[in-house]
Short mmCIF file of C-alpha atoms in Angstrom, two decimals:
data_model
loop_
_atom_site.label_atom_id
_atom_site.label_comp_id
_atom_site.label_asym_id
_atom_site.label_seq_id
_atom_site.Cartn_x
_atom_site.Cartn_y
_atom_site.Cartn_z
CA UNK A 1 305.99 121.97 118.66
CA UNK A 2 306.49 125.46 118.10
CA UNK A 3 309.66 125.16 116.09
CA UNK A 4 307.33 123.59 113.53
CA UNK A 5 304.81 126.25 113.01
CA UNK A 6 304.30 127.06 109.24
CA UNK A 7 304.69 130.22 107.58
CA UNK A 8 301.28 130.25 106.85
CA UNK A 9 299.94 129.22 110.11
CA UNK A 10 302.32 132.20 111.35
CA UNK A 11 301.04 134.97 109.86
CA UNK A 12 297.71 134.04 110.02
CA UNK A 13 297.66 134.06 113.41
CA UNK A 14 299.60 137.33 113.71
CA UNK A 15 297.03 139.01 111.83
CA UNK A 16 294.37 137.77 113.61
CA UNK A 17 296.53 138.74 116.75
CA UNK A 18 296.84 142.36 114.92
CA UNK A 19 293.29 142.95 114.51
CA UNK A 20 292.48 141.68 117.79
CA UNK A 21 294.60 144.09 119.18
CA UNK A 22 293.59 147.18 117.25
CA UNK A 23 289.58 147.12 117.89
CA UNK A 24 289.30 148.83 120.95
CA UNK A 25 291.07 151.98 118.79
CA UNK A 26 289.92 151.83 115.65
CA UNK A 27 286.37 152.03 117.28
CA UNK A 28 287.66 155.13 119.54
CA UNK A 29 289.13 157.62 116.87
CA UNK A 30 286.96 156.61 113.88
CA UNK A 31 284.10 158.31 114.60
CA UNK A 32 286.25 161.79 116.31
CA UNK A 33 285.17 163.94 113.43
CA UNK A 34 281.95 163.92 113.88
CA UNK A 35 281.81 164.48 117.93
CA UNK A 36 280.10 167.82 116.98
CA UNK A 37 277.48 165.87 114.46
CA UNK A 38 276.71 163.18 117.12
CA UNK A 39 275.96 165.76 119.74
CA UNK A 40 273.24 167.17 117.43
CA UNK A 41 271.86 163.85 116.87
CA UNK A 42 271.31 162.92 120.38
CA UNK A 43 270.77 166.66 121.55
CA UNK A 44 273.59 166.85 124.01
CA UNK A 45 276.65 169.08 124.32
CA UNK A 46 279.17 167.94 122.79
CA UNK A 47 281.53 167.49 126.12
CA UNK A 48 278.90 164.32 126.49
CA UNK A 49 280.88 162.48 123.26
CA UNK A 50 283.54 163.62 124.45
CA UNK A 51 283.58 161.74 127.55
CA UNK A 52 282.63 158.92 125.80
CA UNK A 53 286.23 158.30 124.41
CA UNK A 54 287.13 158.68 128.06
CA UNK A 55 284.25 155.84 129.54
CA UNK A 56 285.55 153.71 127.10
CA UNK A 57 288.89 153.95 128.22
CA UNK A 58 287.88 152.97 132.16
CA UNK A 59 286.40 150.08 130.68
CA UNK A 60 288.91 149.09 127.96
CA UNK A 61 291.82 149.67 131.14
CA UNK A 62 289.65 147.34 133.70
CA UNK A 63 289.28 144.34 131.15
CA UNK A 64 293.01 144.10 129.92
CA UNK A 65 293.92 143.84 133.63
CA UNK A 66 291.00 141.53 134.63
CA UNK A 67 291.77 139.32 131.46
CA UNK A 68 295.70 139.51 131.23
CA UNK A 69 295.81 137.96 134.76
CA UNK A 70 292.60 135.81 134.59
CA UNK A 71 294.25 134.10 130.99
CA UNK A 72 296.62 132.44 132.70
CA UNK A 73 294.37 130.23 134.29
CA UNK A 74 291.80 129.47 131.66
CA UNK A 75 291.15 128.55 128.28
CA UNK A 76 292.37 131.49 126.26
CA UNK A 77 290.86 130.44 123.09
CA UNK A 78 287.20 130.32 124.40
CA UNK A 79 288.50 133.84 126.59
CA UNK A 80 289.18 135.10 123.20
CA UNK A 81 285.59 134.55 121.84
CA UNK A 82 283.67 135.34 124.55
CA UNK A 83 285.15 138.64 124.41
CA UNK A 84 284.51 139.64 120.69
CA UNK A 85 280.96 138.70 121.15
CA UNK A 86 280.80 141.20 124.16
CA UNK A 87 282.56 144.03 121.90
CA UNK A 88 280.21 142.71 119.11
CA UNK A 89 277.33 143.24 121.55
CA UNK A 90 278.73 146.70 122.39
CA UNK A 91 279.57 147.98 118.68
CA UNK A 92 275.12 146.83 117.94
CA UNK A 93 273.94 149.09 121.15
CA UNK A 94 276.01 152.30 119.39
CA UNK A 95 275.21 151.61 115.94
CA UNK A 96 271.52 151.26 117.17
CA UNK A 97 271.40 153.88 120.38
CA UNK A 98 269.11 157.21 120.20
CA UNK A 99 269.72 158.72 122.93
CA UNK A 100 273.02 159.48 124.75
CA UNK A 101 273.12 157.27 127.60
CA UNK A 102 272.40 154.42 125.49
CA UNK A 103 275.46 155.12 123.07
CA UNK A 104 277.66 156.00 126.24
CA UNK A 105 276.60 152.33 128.03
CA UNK A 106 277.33 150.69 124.03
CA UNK A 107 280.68 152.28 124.09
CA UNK A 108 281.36 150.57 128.16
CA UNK A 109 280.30 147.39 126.86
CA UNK A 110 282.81 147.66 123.91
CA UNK A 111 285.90 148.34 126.19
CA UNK A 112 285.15 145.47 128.21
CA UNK A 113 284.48 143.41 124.81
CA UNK A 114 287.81 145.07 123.60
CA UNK A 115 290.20 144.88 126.28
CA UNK A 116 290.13 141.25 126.60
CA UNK A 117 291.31 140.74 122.84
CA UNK A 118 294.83 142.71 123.63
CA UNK A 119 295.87 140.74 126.95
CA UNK A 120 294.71 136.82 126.08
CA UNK A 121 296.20 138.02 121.92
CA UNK A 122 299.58 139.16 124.02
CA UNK A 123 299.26 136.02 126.12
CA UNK A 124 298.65 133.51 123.66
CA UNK A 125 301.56 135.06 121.20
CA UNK A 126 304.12 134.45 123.85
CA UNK A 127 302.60 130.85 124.74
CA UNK A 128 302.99 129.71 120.69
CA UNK A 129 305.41 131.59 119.46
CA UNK A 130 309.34 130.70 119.78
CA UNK A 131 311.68 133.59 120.12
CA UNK A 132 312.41 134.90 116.63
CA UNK A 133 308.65 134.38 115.63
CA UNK A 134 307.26 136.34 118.64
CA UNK A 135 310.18 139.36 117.88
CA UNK A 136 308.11 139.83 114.35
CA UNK A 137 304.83 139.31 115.64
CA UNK A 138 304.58 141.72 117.82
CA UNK A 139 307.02 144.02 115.94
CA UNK A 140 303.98 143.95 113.09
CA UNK A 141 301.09 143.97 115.86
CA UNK A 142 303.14 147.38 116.79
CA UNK A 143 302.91 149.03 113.47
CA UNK A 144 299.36 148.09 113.06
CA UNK A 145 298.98 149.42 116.63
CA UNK A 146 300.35 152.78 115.47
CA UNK A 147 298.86 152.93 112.43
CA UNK A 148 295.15 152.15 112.78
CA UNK A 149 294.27 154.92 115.23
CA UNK A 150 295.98 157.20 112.30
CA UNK A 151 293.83 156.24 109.57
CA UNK A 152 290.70 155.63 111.00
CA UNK A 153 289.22 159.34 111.66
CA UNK A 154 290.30 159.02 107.52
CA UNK A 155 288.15 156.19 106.88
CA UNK A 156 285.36 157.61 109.28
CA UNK A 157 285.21 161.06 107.24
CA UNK A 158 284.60 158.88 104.69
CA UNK A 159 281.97 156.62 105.20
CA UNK A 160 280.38 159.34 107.79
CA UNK A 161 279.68 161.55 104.62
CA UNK A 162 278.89 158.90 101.97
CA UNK A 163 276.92 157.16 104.20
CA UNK A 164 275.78 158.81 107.45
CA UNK A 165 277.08 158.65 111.15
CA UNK A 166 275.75 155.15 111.86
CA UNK A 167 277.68 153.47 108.87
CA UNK A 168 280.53 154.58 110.65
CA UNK A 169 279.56 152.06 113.60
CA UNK A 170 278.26 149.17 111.26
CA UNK A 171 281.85 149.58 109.78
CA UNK A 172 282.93 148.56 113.20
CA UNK A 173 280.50 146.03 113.56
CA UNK A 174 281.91 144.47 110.15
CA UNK A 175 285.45 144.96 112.03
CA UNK A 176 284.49 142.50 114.64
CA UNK A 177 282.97 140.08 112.96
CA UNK A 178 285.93 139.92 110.66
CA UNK A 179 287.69 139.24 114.01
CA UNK A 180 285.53 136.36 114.86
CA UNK A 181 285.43 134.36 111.71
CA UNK A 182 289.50 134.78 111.69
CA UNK A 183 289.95 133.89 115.22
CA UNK A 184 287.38 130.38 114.40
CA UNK A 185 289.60 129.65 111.19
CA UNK A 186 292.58 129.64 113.49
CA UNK A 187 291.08 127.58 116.08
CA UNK A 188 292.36 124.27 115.18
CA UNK A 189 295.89 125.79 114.83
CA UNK A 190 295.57 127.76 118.75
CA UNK A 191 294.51 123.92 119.46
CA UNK A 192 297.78 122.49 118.11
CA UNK A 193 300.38 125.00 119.64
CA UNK A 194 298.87 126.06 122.73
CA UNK A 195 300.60 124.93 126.30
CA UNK A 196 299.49 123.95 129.18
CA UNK A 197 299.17 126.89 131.93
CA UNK A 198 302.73 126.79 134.56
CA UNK A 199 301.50 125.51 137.70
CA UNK A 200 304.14 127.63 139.30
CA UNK A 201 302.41 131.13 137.79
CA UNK A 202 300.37 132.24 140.99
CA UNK A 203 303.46 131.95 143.57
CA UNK A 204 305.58 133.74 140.80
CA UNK A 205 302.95 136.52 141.01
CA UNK A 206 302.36 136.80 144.32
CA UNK A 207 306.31 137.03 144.80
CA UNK A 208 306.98 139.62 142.51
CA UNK A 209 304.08 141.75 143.90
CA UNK A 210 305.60 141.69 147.14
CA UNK A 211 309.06 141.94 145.97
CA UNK A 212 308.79 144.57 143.44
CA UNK A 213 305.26 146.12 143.79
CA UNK A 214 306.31 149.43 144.09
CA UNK A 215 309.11 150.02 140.91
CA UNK A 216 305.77 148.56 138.91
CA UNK A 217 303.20 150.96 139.91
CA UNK A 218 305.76 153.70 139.81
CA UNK A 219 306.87 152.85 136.09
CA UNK A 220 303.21 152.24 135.25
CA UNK A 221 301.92 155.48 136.66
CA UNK A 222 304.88 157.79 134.94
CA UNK A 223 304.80 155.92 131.25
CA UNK A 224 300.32 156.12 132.00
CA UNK A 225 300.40 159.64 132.48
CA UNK A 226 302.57 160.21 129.35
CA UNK A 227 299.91 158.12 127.23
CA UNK A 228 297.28 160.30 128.58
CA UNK A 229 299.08 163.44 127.07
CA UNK A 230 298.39 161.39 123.60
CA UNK A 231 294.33 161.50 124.51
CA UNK A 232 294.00 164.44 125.61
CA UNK A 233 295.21 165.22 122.05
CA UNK A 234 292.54 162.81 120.40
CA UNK A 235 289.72 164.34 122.63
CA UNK A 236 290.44 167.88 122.27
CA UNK A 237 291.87 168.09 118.98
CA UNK A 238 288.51 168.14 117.39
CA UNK A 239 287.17 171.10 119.21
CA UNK A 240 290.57 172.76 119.39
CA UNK A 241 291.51 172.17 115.47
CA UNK A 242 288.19 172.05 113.89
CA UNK A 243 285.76 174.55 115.79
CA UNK A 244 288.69 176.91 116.51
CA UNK A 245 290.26 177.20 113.20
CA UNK A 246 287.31 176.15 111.18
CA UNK A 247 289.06 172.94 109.54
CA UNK A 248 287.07 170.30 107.43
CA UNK A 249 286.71 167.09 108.72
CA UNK A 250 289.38 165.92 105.98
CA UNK A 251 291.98 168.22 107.09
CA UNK A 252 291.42 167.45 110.73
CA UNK A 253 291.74 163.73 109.94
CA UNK A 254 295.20 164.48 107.74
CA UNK A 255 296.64 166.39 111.06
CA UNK A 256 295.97 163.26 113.13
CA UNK A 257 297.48 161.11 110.87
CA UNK A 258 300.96 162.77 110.86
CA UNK A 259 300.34 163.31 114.39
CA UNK A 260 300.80 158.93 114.39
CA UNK A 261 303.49 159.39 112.20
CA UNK A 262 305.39 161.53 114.52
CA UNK A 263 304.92 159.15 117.20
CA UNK A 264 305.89 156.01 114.35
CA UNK A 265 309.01 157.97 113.67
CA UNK A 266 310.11 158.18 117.73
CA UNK A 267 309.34 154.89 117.94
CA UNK A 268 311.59 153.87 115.23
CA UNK A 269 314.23 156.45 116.83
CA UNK A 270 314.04 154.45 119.80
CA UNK A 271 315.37 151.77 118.46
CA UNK A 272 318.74 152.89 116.84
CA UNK A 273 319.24 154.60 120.28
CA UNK A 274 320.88 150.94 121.00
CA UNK A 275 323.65 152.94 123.31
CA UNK A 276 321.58 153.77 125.55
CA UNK A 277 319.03 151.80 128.28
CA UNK A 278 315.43 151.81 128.24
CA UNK A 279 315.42 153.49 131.54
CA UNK A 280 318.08 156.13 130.56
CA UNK A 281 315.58 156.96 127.17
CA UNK A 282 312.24 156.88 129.22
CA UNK A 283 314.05 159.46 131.60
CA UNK A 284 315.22 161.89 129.29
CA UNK A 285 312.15 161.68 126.87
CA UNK A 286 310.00 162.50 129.66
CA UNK A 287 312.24 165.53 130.59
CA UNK A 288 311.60 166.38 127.21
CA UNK A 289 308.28 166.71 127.12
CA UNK A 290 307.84 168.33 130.47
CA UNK A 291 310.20 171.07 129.23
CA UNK A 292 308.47 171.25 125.95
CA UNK A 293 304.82 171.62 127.94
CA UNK A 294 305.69 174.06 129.79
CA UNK A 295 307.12 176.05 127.01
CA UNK A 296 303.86 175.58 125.14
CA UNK A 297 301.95 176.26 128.52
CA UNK A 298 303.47 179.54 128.88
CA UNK A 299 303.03 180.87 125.24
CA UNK A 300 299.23 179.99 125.64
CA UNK A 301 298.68 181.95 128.75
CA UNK A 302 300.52 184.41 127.28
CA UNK A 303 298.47 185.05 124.24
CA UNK A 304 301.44 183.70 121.90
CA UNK A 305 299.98 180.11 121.28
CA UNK A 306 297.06 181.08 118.98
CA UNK A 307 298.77 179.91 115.46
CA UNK A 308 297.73 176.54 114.53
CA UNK A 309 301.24 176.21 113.38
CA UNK A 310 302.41 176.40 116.90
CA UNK A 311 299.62 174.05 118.08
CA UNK A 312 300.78 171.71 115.46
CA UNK A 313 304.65 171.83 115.87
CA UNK A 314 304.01 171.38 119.59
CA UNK A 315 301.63 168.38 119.37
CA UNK A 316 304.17 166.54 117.00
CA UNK A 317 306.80 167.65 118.53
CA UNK A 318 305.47 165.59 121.80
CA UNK A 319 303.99 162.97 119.79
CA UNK A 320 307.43 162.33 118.62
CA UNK A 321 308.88 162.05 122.25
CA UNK A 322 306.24 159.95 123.36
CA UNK A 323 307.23 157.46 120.40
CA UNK A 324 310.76 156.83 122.63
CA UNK A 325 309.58 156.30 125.90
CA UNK A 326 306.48 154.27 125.29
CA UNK A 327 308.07 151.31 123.95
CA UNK A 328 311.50 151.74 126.59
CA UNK A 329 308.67 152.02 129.77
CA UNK A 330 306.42 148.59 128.18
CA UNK A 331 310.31 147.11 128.04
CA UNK A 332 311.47 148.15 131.67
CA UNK A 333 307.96 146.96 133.31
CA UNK A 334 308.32 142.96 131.26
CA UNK A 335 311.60 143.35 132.49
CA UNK A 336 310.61 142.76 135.98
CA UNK A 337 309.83 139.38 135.66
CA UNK A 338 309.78 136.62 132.62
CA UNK A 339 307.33 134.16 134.36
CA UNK A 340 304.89 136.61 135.08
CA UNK A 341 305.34 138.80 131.59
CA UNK A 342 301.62 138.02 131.29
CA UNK A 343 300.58 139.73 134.65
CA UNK A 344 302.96 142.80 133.80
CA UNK A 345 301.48 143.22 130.63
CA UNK A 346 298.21 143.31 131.79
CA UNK A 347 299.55 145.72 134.28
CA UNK A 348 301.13 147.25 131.42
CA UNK A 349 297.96 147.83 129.53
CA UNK A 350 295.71 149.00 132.75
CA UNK A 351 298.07 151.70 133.72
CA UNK A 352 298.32 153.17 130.03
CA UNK A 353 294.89 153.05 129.43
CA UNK A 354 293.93 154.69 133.12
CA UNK A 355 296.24 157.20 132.12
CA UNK A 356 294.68 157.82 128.33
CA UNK A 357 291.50 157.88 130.35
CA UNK A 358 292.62 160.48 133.01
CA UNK A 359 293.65 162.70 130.06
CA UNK A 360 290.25 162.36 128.07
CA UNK A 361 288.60 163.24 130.84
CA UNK A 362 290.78 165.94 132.16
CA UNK A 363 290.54 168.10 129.04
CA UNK A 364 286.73 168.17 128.94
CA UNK A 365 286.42 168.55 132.83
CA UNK A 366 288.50 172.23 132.45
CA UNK A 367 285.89 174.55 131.34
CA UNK A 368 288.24 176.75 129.55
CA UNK A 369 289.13 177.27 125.51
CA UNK A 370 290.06 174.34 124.05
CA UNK A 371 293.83 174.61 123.54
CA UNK A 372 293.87 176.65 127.16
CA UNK A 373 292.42 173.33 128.35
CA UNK A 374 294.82 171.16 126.24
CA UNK A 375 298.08 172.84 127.09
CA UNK A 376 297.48 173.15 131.04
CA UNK A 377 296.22 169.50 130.68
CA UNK A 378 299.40 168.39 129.08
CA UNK A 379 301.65 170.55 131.13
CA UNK A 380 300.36 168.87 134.38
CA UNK A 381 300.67 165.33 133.39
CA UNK A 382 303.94 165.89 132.13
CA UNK A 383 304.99 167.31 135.14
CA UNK A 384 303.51 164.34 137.15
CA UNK A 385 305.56 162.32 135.01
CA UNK A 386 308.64 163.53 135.17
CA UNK A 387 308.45 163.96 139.22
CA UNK A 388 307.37 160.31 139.31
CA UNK A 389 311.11 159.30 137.05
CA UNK A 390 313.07 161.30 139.48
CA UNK A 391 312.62 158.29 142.24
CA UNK A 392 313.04 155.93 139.47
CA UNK A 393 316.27 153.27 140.58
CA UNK A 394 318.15 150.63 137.95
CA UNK A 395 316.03 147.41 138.02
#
């Protein structure tokens, strides 16, 4: 029973959970310094890698919803392993690709690889662990979560100019195999805990999409288009920190990571805000950052923005922000429904990741100066946001 899960049985699993779940970014923001060296290499502009944090994203979105509600109904353990030997398969075609297209299809075939690993770890997690021991799980999944994406450009510098570009992608590679050989040493223990799937789930589903269909896609859609602010960060900030201001690769990385921080440290806000709802916090947090775009939106156009200190104070600034409402918009969507937590959290995952996808692609689409294309980027998805919260109701 679950009562009698052992320490160690506990926090293996939660770290195999953890580096399940951070994959699909580590592999994204690792290799963001070197966009510009990449585009060389395969003689294509650069806006070509830079859509390819964005294709990975559409895939990476697609497969957490496809898996999340598909896990309920199968074997999650086998789920599980099929889908690391798909990201596996996906990590070899961009270690190996030499031209573009083939390093753009590598990076699909590692969100679809990658998304199943954060829905089926999520679904399995709430299916083993009792109350107390899911609270810490996920609490430490969340810090790995924040962390990873922080120090990986870090670890990329690194082993991109000790070892060349493609080491960068064999690290990955080493990443996911690591994944695999944890996820087969806690096989027999999956085996012990895991439950039978609730016969009752479908009806459930089908009864809280026609119940409640639209106060999901609305909360999705506002807390997505808030994540995508965070990408079009990680997509631009390259060509916006490094090209403009002509940064090293080391610095660059070192700005990211407090730009995580920032984002750690609203997170950790959010939860000594214990006065307040999750809805009231999403609400004002967004009205926050709108008002804070827009500032920054008009000092660009008006020739005022072109400090990197500005840049900087801003991008924290609504890193920080973010940090509150993520967490109080993933709490108000599971709150629609406890038998069907697995379906919202795919849900969950699809509408954050469409969103971090609609801002990767946005800022490369605007054929303007980099922070131009950042700011008006940021300004109009916070604005979406916030309009979407107005017609938000107490669930």
């Amino acid at each position: 029973m679950k009562h009698t899960m052992s320490r160690h049985a506990f926090y293996s699993l939660t770290v195999t959970f953890a580096i399940l779940s951070i994959l699909g970014q580590v592999s994204t923001s690792i290799y963001s310094p070197f966009f510009f060296d990449l585009a060389i290499v395969y003689g294509s502009p650069v806006s070509v890698i830079e859509q390819s944090v964005a294709v990975f994203l559409v895939a990476f979105s697609f497969s957490q919803l496809a898996s999340g509600i598909a896990c309920d109904y199968v074997n999650k353990q086998t789920f599980l392993f099929f889908g690391i030997l798909v990201f596996i398969a996906g990590t070899l075609m961009v270690a190996l690709a030499s031209d573009q297209a083939t390093f753009l299809i590598g990076r699909i075939v590692q969100g679809l690889g990658g998304g199943v690993g954060v829905s089926v770890s999520r679904g399995l997690s709430r299916q083993i662990f009792n109350e107390k021991q899911l609270n810490t799980s996920l609490s430490l999944i969340n810090i790995a979560f924040a962390i990873a994406p922080a120090i990986a450009p870090l670890v990329g510098t690194l082993i991109g100019e000790y070892f060349g570009i493609s080491a960068i992608f064999y690290f990955v590679l080493v990443l996911g195999l690591l994944a695999l050989i944890l996820l087969f040493s806690v096989s027999h223990k999956l085996a012990q805990y895991m439950l039978p799937a609730t016969e009752n789930v479908l009806s459930d589903t089908l009864a809280l999409i026609k119940s409640t269909i639209t106060k999901i896609v609305s909360t999705g859609m506002a807390s997505g288009l808030l994540y995508g602010m965070v990408f079009c960060f990680i997509t631009s900030a390259p060509s916006m920190i490094m090209q403009q201001f002509g940064l090293t690769k080391t610095l660059f990385s070192l700005y990211s990571l407090i730009a995580t921080l920032s984002f750690v440290v609203g997170s950790l806000l959010n939860i000594r805000l214990a006065s307040l709802s999750p809805l009231q916090k999403f609400k004002r947090s967004s009205l926050l950052i709108a008002l804070l775009s827009v500032l920054f939106g008009l000092t660009v156009f008006c020739g005022f923005a072109n400090d990197l200190l500005i840049i900087l104070a801003y991008c924290y600034t609504m890193f920080f922000f973010i940090g509150i409402a993520m967490p109080c918009s993933v709490t108000i969507m599971l709150g629609f429904s406890k038998t069907s937590a697995g379906f919202l959290a795919a849900l969950t995952g699809f509408f954050h990741l469409t969103g971090a996808a609609i801002g990767a692609y946005a800022v490369t689409l605007l054929t303007l100066e980099p922070t131009v294309a950042f700011s008006l980027s940021t300004c109009i998805l916070s604005l979406a946001s916030i309009i979407i919260c107005v017609t938000f109701k107490k669930h």
